[in-house]
Amino acid sequence: MSGTTRDPGPTEPRKLKRSFGLLTVLGSILVIAGIVGLVYTGVATLTSMLLFGWLLLIGGLVGLVHAVQSRGSDYFWLAVVVAALNIAAGIVVIRHPTGSAETLTLFAALLFLTGGLFRLMGSLVVRGPQFGWMLFQGAVGLVLGILVLANWPESSRYVLGLFFSLALLFDGLGLIAIGVGGRRIVELVTEPGDPDGPRTF
């Protein structure tokens, strides 16, 4: 009895290449958004604050619904309090993005300052194999904290937007690298003479 084998065709390599292509496109969009944000840091700061506020608000509402659904549990009131705090914080950030940016910038500067100071002290005390790198990180954090604090609250207009834009830029570059690298791997592992190969792409 002769059997027939089903030819799967090039659908799987196509799907993989399409997925990696979408990652490349998404990465390109993030890179463009990051570059625009670096040019217009003030707009990027307000955008990041509004996005942060809406995330807090939506997360608080979702947490409140989840708490109501599990109202018989032991952590019901804790979940309600956390959800209410998230909702209140989201509303405050959305209604007062400039003031919220000033507060978060001050908090970030203090984190840079204390983190840089602890890294400097730790690197000088321990003097381990990563001494130079720890010393450099501590010095950079300390300088950043001092610069932001010295120009606060004016620095709040661009610091968060700068960080937000840099995050978009580097995330976008990472997605582009994954997308391009993934497409090349698919092309390499699929032999050119294989009927299921990527010759039709």
PDB file of C-alpha atoms in Angstrom, residues 97-164:
ATOM      1  CA  PRO A  97       1.541  66.104  34.835  1.00  0.00           C
ATOM      2  CA  THR A  98       3.973  68.999  35.334  1.00  0.00           C
ATOM      3  CA  GLY A  99       3.920  68.836  39.133  1.00  0.00           C
ATOM      4  CA  SER A 100       4.152  65.055  39.008  1.00  0.00           C
ATOM      5  CA  ALA A 101       7.155  65.325  36.707  1.00  0.00           C
ATOM      6  CA  GLU A 102       8.860  67.634  39.197  1.00  0.00           C
ATOM      7  CA  THR A 103       8.248  65.173  42.046  1.00  0.00           C
ATOM      8  CA  LEU A 104       9.456  62.149  40.073  1.00  0.00           C
ATOM      9  CA  THR A 105      12.494  64.060  38.823  1.00  0.00           C
ATOM     10  CA  LEU A 106      13.425  64.964  42.390  1.00  0.00           C
ATOM     11  CA  PHE A 107      12.966  61.332  43.429  1.00  0.00           C
ATOM     12  CA  ALA A 108      15.100  60.139  40.487  1.00  0.00           C
ATOM     13  CA  ALA A 109      17.845  62.642  41.353  1.00  0.00           C
ATOM     14  CA  LEU A 110      17.935  61.428  44.951  1.00  0.00           C
ATOM     15  CA  LEU A 111      18.135  57.833  43.718  1.00  0.00           C
ATOM     16  CA  PHE A 112      21.031  58.712  41.415  1.00  0.00           C
ATOM     17  CA  LEU A 113      22.757  60.563  44.230  1.00  0.00           C
ATOM     18  CA  THR A 114      22.391  57.886  46.905  1.00  0.00           C
ATOM     19  CA  GLY A 115      22.998  55.015  44.480  1.00  0.00           C
ATOM     20  CA  GLY A 116      26.141  56.647  43.112  1.00  0.00           C
ATOM     21  CA  LEU A 117      27.404  57.379  46.599  1.00  0.00           C
ATOM     22  CA  PHE A 118      26.862  53.801  47.775  1.00  0.00           C
ATOM     23  CA  ARG A 119      28.556  52.404  44.663  1.00  0.00           C
ATOM     24  CA  LEU A 120      31.536  54.690  45.159  1.00  0.00           C
ATOM     25  CA  MET A 121      31.892  53.717  48.812  1.00  0.00           C
ATOM     26  CA  GLY A 122      31.341  50.028  48.051  1.00  0.00           C
ATOM     27  CA  SER A 123      33.946  49.994  45.279  1.00  0.00           C
ATOM     28  CA  LEU A 124      36.521  51.727  47.492  1.00  0.00           C
ATOM     29  CA  VAL A 125      35.882  49.438  50.449  1.00  0.00           C
ATOM     30  CA  VAL A 126      35.574  46.082  48.676  1.00  0.00           C
ATOM     31  CA  ARG A 127      37.995  46.642  45.757  1.00  0.00           C
ATOM     32  CA  GLY A 128      36.811  43.510  43.995  1.00  0.00           C
ATOM     33  CA  PRO A 129      37.386  42.393  40.395  1.00  0.00           C
ATOM     34  CA  GLN A 130      34.767  44.907  39.186  1.00  0.00           C
ATOM     35  CA  PHE A 131      36.405  47.797  41.037  1.00  0.00           C
ATOM     36  CA  GLY A 132      36.867  50.043  37.999  1.00  0.00           C
ATOM     37  CA  TRP A 133      33.372  49.472  36.639  1.00  0.00           C
ATOM     38  CA  MET A 134      31.738  50.019  40.041  1.00  0.00           C
ATOM     39  CA  LEU A 135      33.773  53.177  40.543  1.00  0.00           C
ATOM     40  CA  PHE A 136      32.713  54.488  37.133  1.00  0.00           C
ATOM     41  CA  GLN A 137      29.029  53.684  37.748  1.00  0.00           C
ATOM     42  CA  GLY A 138      29.122  55.383  41.131  1.00  0.00           C
ATOM     43  CA  ALA A 139      30.786  58.499  39.741  1.00  0.00           C
ATOM     44  CA  VAL A 140      28.289  58.756  36.873  1.00  0.00           C
ATOM     45  CA  GLY A 141      25.318  58.319  39.205  1.00  0.00           C
ATOM     46  CA  LEU A 142      26.687  60.891  41.629  1.00  0.00           C
ATOM     47  CA  VAL A 143      27.316  63.454  38.880  1.00  0.00           C
ATOM     48  CA  LEU A 144      23.873  62.887  37.363  1.00  0.00           C
ATOM     49  CA  GLY A 145      22.182  63.310  40.726  1.00  0.00           C
ATOM     50  CA  ILE A 146      24.064  66.537  41.434  1.00  0.00           C
ATOM     51  CA  LEU A 147      23.329  67.975  37.975  1.00  0.00           C
ATOM     52  CA  VAL A 148      19.617  67.192  38.169  1.00  0.00           C
ATOM     53  CA  LEU A 149      19.312  68.560  41.702  1.00  0.00           C
ATOM     54  CA  ALA A 150      21.277  71.696  40.832  1.00  0.00           C
ATOM     55  CA  ASN A 151      18.832  72.546  38.020  1.00  0.00           C
ATOM     56  CA  TRP A 152      15.640  71.376  39.729  1.00  0.00           C
ATOM     57  CA  PRO A 153      12.758  72.085  39.117  1.00  0.00           C
ATOM     58  CA  GLU A 154      13.751  73.297  35.609  1.00  0.00           C
ATOM     59  CA  SER A 155      15.391  69.907  34.988  1.00  0.00           C
ATOM     60  CA  SER A 156      12.010  68.206  35.390  1.00  0.00           C
ATOM     61  CA  ARG A 157      11.022  69.554  31.973  1.00  0.00           C
ATOM     62  CA  TYR A 158      13.489  67.365  30.122  1.00  0.00           C
ATOM     63  CA  VAL A 159      14.997  64.679  32.420  1.00  0.00           C
ATOM     64  CA  LEU A 160      12.083  62.216  32.354  1.00  0.00           C
ATOM     65  CA  GLY A 161      11.489  62.844  28.655  1.00  0.00           C
ATOM     66  CA  LEU A 162      15.167  62.202  27.989  1.00  0.00           C
ATOM     67  CA  PHE A 163      15.125  58.897  29.885  1.00  0.00           C
ATOM     68  CA  PHE A 164      11.824  57.888  28.271  1.00  0.00           C
TER      69      PHE A 164
END
